Amino acid sequence: METTSTTEPPSCACSGIRFCNRCINSDRVKYLFSGNVQLRNADDVIANQTSNDRTSSLSFALLGNSHKSVCIECGVVYNSSVLITSCADHKNKTDDKVDVMVKGLFVERDVISDQEEADLIHFFDNPSPFPDWKISQSGRRKQDFGPKRNFKKKKVKPADFPHMPKVFEPLFCKVSKEVSQCTASIPYSIAEVSVLEYTSENMSNFDPHIDDTWLWGDRIAGVNLLEDCVMTFVDSNGNVVDAFLPRRCLFLMSSDCRSIWMHGIRPENIKGRRVSITMRELSDEIKQDLAVAAPLLEAARSFV
Ligand SMILES: O=C(O)CCC(=O)C(=O)O
Ligand SMILES: [Fe+2]
């Protein structure tokens, strides 16, 4: 049972199992970390991903430390509480290899140049005429570019200002090409961009979840800006696997990585300020409905 907090300031956007620096000492969050709360486990979250009472989250309050790490260069998973950042980090670890795969995870270094990173960050901090940062859950701030949607009612339509910022044009080109190359040359048409800011000051985090599967397609692409980071993957067998995301890399989550593994960002893995850009394609179900899909894709190809 949740208790009502008396100490949580109104400016905090967290509720339920979420927390940030502002509410960490509230009664609600203290109770969450007390071990007495019946939180959803990975099995439950994954089994209910397409049902109407879908809750996407598993809390870091329930999850212990990560004891596995996947090498982003060779894809092999090792029993290791130390993060593996490249093949060089596991050359003496042959015995620690485990029979687990985060199938569909792909990380490519240096897809974004220093200048492109600086241009993107400058835009996010000065986005006019697009809307400014908004406070979001779990100590994050966000900017969304893409369709208006209601996940509960399963309704989607173009935004009132149905365009993408000009600064995204070269990014979309690069990301679409890379993603398509990794996935049997199937074209990747970006329909939505979600930008998140994480800061250590705000204790920003993202509890393990699966992105919506009604609206968004199998491939979710991300770009990691301003600092190296770690994405934590959780499956229903209790595997908790860390993946290194170097600054300015592109990462792709598809197939198992998208639908069997949950992904999240622990607060302790944010060192200063991190910005992520997540680019999503439409699901096959939505794509087949041309009357709905065509205006959405048209809006995502119009740069101003
Ligand atoms: O910050 C990230 O890289 C991941 C964001 C994410 O998982 C999401 O927006 O669904
Ligand atoms: Fe996600």
Coordinates of C-alpha atoms and ligand atoms in Angstrom, one line a residue:
M1 CA 0.0 0.0 0.0
E2 CA 1.3 3.5 -0.8
T3 CA 1.3 6.2 1.8
T4 CA 0.7 9.8 1.0
S5 CA 3.8 11.9 1.2
T6 CA 4.0 15.0 3.3
T7 CA 7.5 15.9 2.3
E8 CA 7.4 15.7 -1.5
P9 CA 7.5 19.1 -3.2
P10 CA 4.8 19.8 -5.8
S11 CA 7.4 20.4 -8.5
C12 CA 8.4 16.8 -8.7
A13 CA 6.8 14.8 -11.5
C14 CA 7.3 11.4 -10.0
S15 CA 4.6 9.1 -8.9
G16 CA 4.1 5.4 -8.1
I17 CA 7.5 3.6 -8.2
R18 CA 9.5 6.6 -9.6
F19 CA 11.9 8.8 -7.7
C20 CA 14.3 11.7 -8.1
N21 CA 16.4 13.9 -5.9
R22 CA 13.3 16.0 -5.0
C23 CA 11.2 13.1 -3.6
I24 CA 13.9 10.7 -2.5
N25 CA 13.3 11.5 1.1
S26 CA 9.5 11.5 0.9
D27 CA 7.5 8.9 2.7
R28 CA 6.4 7.4 -0.6
V29 CA 9.9 6.7 -1.8
K30 CA 11.2 5.7 1.6
Y31 CA 8.4 3.1 1.7
L32 CA 9.4 2.0 -1.9
F33 CA 12.9 1.2 -0.8
S34 CA 11.8 -0.4 2.5
G35 CA 11.4 -3.8 0.8
N36 CA 7.7 -4.0 1.9
V37 CA 6.2 -2.9 -1.4
Q38 CA 4.9 -5.5 -3.8
L39 CA 6.5 -4.3 -7.0
R40 CA 6.1 -5.8 -10.4
N41 CA 8.8 -8.2 -11.3
A42 CA 10.3 -8.6 -14.8
D43 CA 8.1 -11.6 -15.7
D44 CA 5.0 -9.7 -14.8
V45 CA 6.0 -6.6 -16.8
I46 CA 7.0 -8.5 -19.9
A47 CA 3.9 -10.8 -19.8
N48 CA 1.6 -7.7 -19.6
Q49 CA 3.3 -5.6 -22.2
T50 CA 0.4 -5.8 -24.7
S51 CA -2.5 -6.0 -22.2
N52 CA -4.6 -3.1 -21.3
D53 CA -3.3 -2.9 -17.7
R54 CA 0.2 -2.7 -19.0
T55 CA 2.6 -1.0 -16.6
S56 CA 6.0 -0.6 -18.2
S57 CA 8.1 -0.5 -15.1
L58 CA 10.1 -2.5 -12.8
S59 CA 11.7 -0.4 -10.1
F60 CA 15.4 -0.1 -9.4
A61 CA 14.2 -0.3 -5.8
L62 CA 13.6 -4.0 -6.4
L63 CA 16.6 -4.7 -8.6
G64 CA 19.9 -5.6 -7.1
N65 CA 23.3 -4.7 -8.7
S66 CA 24.1 -5.8 -12.2
H67 CA 26.4 -8.9 -12.1
K68 CA 26.7 -9.3 -15.9
S69 CA 28.0 -7.1 -18.7
V70 CA 27.7 -7.5 -22.4
C71 CA 30.6 -6.6 -24.6
I72 CA 29.3 -4.1 -27.2
E73 CA 32.1 -5.2 -29.7
C74 CA 31.5 -9.0 -29.8
G75 CA 28.1 -9.3 -28.1
V76 CA 29.3 -11.9 -25.6
V77 CA 27.9 -11.6 -22.0
Y78 CA 30.2 -12.2 -19.0
N79 CA 29.6 -12.6 -15.3
S80 CA 31.2 -9.4 -14.3
S81 CA 30.3 -6.7 -11.8
V82 CA 32.8 -4.5 -13.6
L83 CA 31.6 -2.9 -16.8
I84 CA 33.1 -4.3 -20.0
T85 CA 33.7 -1.5 -22.4
S86 CA 35.5 -3.4 -25.2
C87 CA 37.0 -6.8 -26.1
A88 CA 40.2 -5.8 -24.3
D89 CA 38.4 -5.8 -21.0
H90 CA 37.4 -9.5 -21.2
K91 CA 40.5 -11.1 -22.7
N92 CA 41.2 -12.9 -19.4
K93 CA 37.6 -13.7 -18.6
T94 CA 37.0 -16.8 -20.7
D95 CA 35.6 -18.8 -17.8
D96 CA 33.1 -16.1 -16.9
K97 CA 31.4 -16.3 -20.3
V98 CA 27.6 -16.9 -19.9
D99 CA 25.1 -18.5 -22.1
V100 CA 22.9 -15.4 -22.4
M101 CA 22.4 -13.1 -25.4
V102 CA 21.0 -9.7 -25.6
K103 CA 20.0 -10.4 -29.2
G104 CA 19.2 -7.3 -31.2
L105 CA 21.4 -4.9 -29.3
F106 CA 23.9 -3.1 -31.5
V107 CA 26.2 -0.2 -30.5
E108 CA 28.3 1.8 -33.0
R109 CA 30.8 4.3 -31.7
D110 CA 31.4 7.8 -32.9
V111 CA 28.4 8.1 -35.2
I112 CA 28.0 11.7 -34.1
S113 CA 30.9 14.1 -34.5
D114 CA 31.9 16.6 -31.7
Q115 CA 30.4 19.5 -33.8
E116 CA 27.1 17.6 -34.4
E117 CA 26.8 16.9 -30.7
A118 CA 27.5 20.6 -29.9
D119 CA 24.9 21.7 -32.5
L120 CA 22.2 19.3 -31.2
I121 CA 22.8 20.4 -27.5
H122 CA 22.7 24.1 -28.5
F123 CA 19.4 23.5 -30.2
F124 CA 17.9 21.6 -27.3
D125 CA 18.9 24.4 -24.9
N126 CA 17.4 27.0 -27.4
P127 CA 14.7 25.1 -29.2
S128 CA 12.4 28.0 -30.2
P129 CA 9.9 27.9 -32.1
F130 CA 9.8 24.3 -30.7
P131 CA 8.8 24.0 -27.0
D132 CA 11.4 24.2 -24.3
W133 CA 12.5 21.4 -21.9
K134 CA 9.6 20.0 -19.8
I135 CA 10.0 18.4 -16.4
S136 CA 9.4 14.7 -16.6
Q137 CA 9.3 11.7 -14.3
S138 CA 12.3 10.3 -12.4
G139 CA 14.2 13.6 -12.4
R140 CA 14.4 13.8 -16.2
R141 CA 13.6 16.7 -18.5
K142 CA 12.2 16.0 -22.0
Q143 CA 11.4 17.4 -25.4
D144 CA 9.1 15.4 -27.8
F145 CA 9.0 15.8 -31.5
G146 CA 6.4 13.7 -33.3
P147 CA 2.7 12.7 -33.3
K148 CA 0.2 13.4 -30.6
R149 CA -0.8 10.0 -29.1
N150 CA -3.0 8.5 -26.5
F151 CA -1.7 5.1 -25.6
K152 CA -4.7 4.1 -23.6
K153 CA -7.2 5.0 -26.3
K154 CA -4.9 3.9 -29.1
K155 CA -5.3 7.1 -31.0
V156 CA -2.6 8.9 -32.9
K157 CA -2.5 12.0 -35.1
P158 CA 0.1 14.6 -36.3
A159 CA 1.2 17.3 -33.8
D160 CA -0.3 20.8 -34.1
F161 CA 3.1 21.9 -35.4
P162 CA 3.8 18.9 -37.6
H163 CA 7.5 19.4 -38.4
M164 CA 10.9 18.3 -37.3
P165 CA 13.7 20.7 -36.4
K166 CA 16.3 21.3 -39.2
V167 CA 19.1 20.2 -37.0
F168 CA 17.6 16.6 -37.1
E169 CA 18.0 16.3 -40.9
P170 CA 21.6 15.1 -41.1
L171 CA 21.0 13.0 -37.9
F172 CA 17.9 11.2 -39.5
C173 CA 19.9 10.5 -42.6
K174 CA 22.8 8.9 -40.7
V175 CA 20.6 7.0 -38.2
S176 CA 18.3 5.7 -40.9
K177 CA 21.2 4.5 -43.0
E178 CA 23.0 2.7 -40.1
V179 CA 19.8 1.1 -38.7
S180 CA 18.8 -0.1 -42.1
Q181 CA 22.2 -1.6 -42.7
C182 CA 22.1 -3.5 -39.4
T183 CA 18.6 -4.9 -40.1
A184 CA 18.6 -6.6 -43.5
S185 CA 18.4 -3.3 -45.4
I186 CA 14.8 -2.7 -44.3
P187 CA 14.2 1.1 -44.6
Y188 CA 14.1 2.9 -41.3
S189 CA 11.6 5.8 -41.4
I190 CA 11.8 7.8 -38.2
A191 CA 8.4 8.9 -37.0
E192 CA 9.1 10.3 -33.6
V193 CA 12.0 11.7 -31.5
S194 CA 12.1 11.8 -27.8
V195 CA 14.9 13.7 -26.2
L196 CA 15.7 13.2 -22.5
E197 CA 18.1 15.0 -20.2
Y198 CA 19.5 13.2 -17.2
T199 CA 21.6 15.0 -14.5
S200 CA 23.3 13.7 -11.4
E201 CA 22.0 16.8 -9.6
N202 CA 18.4 15.6 -10.2
M203 CA 19.2 12.0 -9.6
S204 CA 17.7 11.3 -13.0
N205 CA 17.0 7.7 -14.0
F206 CA 14.7 5.6 -16.1
D207 CA 13.3 2.5 -14.5
P208 CA 13.5 -0.7 -16.6
H209 CA 10.7 -0.8 -19.1
I210 CA 9.7 -1.9 -22.6
D211 CA 8.7 0.8 -25.0
D212 CA 5.1 0.8 -26.3
T213 CA 4.6 -1.9 -28.9
W214 CA 1.2 -0.7 -30.3
L215 CA 2.6 2.5 -31.9
W216 CA 6.3 1.9 -32.2
G217 CA 8.0 -0.6 -34.4
D218 CA 10.5 -3.3 -33.7
R219 CA 13.6 -1.0 -34.0
I220 CA 14.3 1.7 -31.4
A221 CA 17.4 3.8 -32.2
G222 CA 19.2 6.0 -29.7
V223 CA 22.0 8.4 -29.6
N224 CA 24.0 9.0 -26.4
L225 CA 25.3 12.6 -25.9
L226 CA 27.6 14.5 -23.5
E227 CA 28.9 11.5 -21.4
D228 CA 29.6 7.8 -21.5
C229 CA 26.7 5.9 -20.0
V230 CA 25.5 2.4 -19.1
M231 CA 22.2 0.9 -20.1
T232 CA 20.9 -1.9 -17.8
F233 CA 19.0 -4.7 -19.4
V234 CA 16.7 -7.0 -17.4
D235 CA 15.0 -10.3 -18.5
S236 CA 12.4 -12.5 -16.9
N237 CA 15.0 -15.1 -15.9
G238 CA 16.6 -12.6 -13.5
N239 CA 19.5 -11.7 -15.7
V240 CA 20.6 -8.1 -15.1
V241 CA 23.1 -7.1 -17.8
D242 CA 24.9 -3.8 -18.2
A243 CA 25.9 -2.4 -21.6
F244 CA 28.4 0.4 -22.1
L245 CA 27.1 3.3 -24.2
P246 CA 30.1 5.5 -25.3
R247 CA 29.5 9.2 -25.7
R248 CA 28.3 10.0 -29.3
C249 CA 27.4 6.4 -30.1
L250 CA 24.3 5.1 -31.9
F251 CA 22.6 2.2 -30.2
L252 CA 19.8 0.1 -31.6
M253 CA 17.4 -2.1 -29.7
S254 CA 15.4 -4.6 -31.8
S255 CA 14.0 -8.2 -31.7
D256 CA 14.8 -9.8 -28.2
C257 CA 16.5 -6.6 -26.9
R258 CA 13.3 -4.7 -27.7
S259 CA 10.6 -7.2 -26.6
I260 CA 12.1 -9.7 -24.1
W261 CA 14.6 -7.5 -22.3
M262 CA 13.6 -4.3 -20.4
H263 CA 16.0 -1.4 -20.5
G264 CA 16.7 1.3 -18.0
I265 CA 19.3 3.8 -16.8
R266 CA 20.4 3.7 -13.1
P267 CA 20.8 7.1 -11.4
E268 CA 24.3 6.2 -10.3
N269 CA 25.3 5.8 -14.0
I270 CA 24.7 9.5 -14.6
K271 CA 27.9 11.4 -13.7
G272 CA 27.0 15.0 -14.7
R273 CA 24.6 15.7 -17.6
R274 CA 23.6 13.2 -20.3
V275 CA 21.2 13.8 -23.2
S276 CA 19.7 10.9 -25.1
I277 CA 17.9 11.1 -28.4
T278 CA 15.5 8.2 -29.0
M279 CA 14.2 7.8 -32.6
R280 CA 11.3 5.5 -33.2
E281 CA 9.6 4.0 -36.3
L282 CA 5.9 3.2 -36.6
S283 CA 4.7 -0.4 -35.8
D284 CA 3.6 -2.6 -38.7
E285 CA 0.0 -2.3 -37.4
I286 CA 0.0 1.5 -37.7
K287 CA 2.0 1.4 -41.0
Q288 CA -0.6 -0.7 -42.6
D289 CA -3.3 1.9 -42.0
L290 CA -2.1 4.4 -44.7
A291 CA -4.7 7.0 -43.8
V292 CA -3.1 7.2 -40.3
A293 CA 0.6 6.5 -41.2
A294 CA 1.1 8.8 -44.2
P295 CA 0.5 12.2 -42.5
L296 CA 2.7 11.1 -39.6
L297 CA 5.6 10.1 -41.8
E298 CA 5.0 13.3 -43.9
A299 CA 5.3 15.4 -40.8
A300 CA 8.5 13.6 -39.8
R301 CA 10.1 14.4 -43.2
S302 CA 9.3 18.1 -43.0
F303 CA 12.2 20.0 -41.5
V304 CA 11.9 23.7 -40.4
Ligands
LIG1 O1 17.8 7.5 -22.2 C1 17.8 6.6 -23.0 O2 18.8 6.3 -23.7 C2 16.6 5.6 -23.1 C3 15.3 6.3 -23.1 C4 14.2 5.3 -23.1 O3 14.4 4.2 -22.9 C5 12.9 5.7 -23.6 O4 12.7 6.9 -23.8 O5 12.0 4.9 -23.7
FE2 FE 12.7 3.0 -23.6

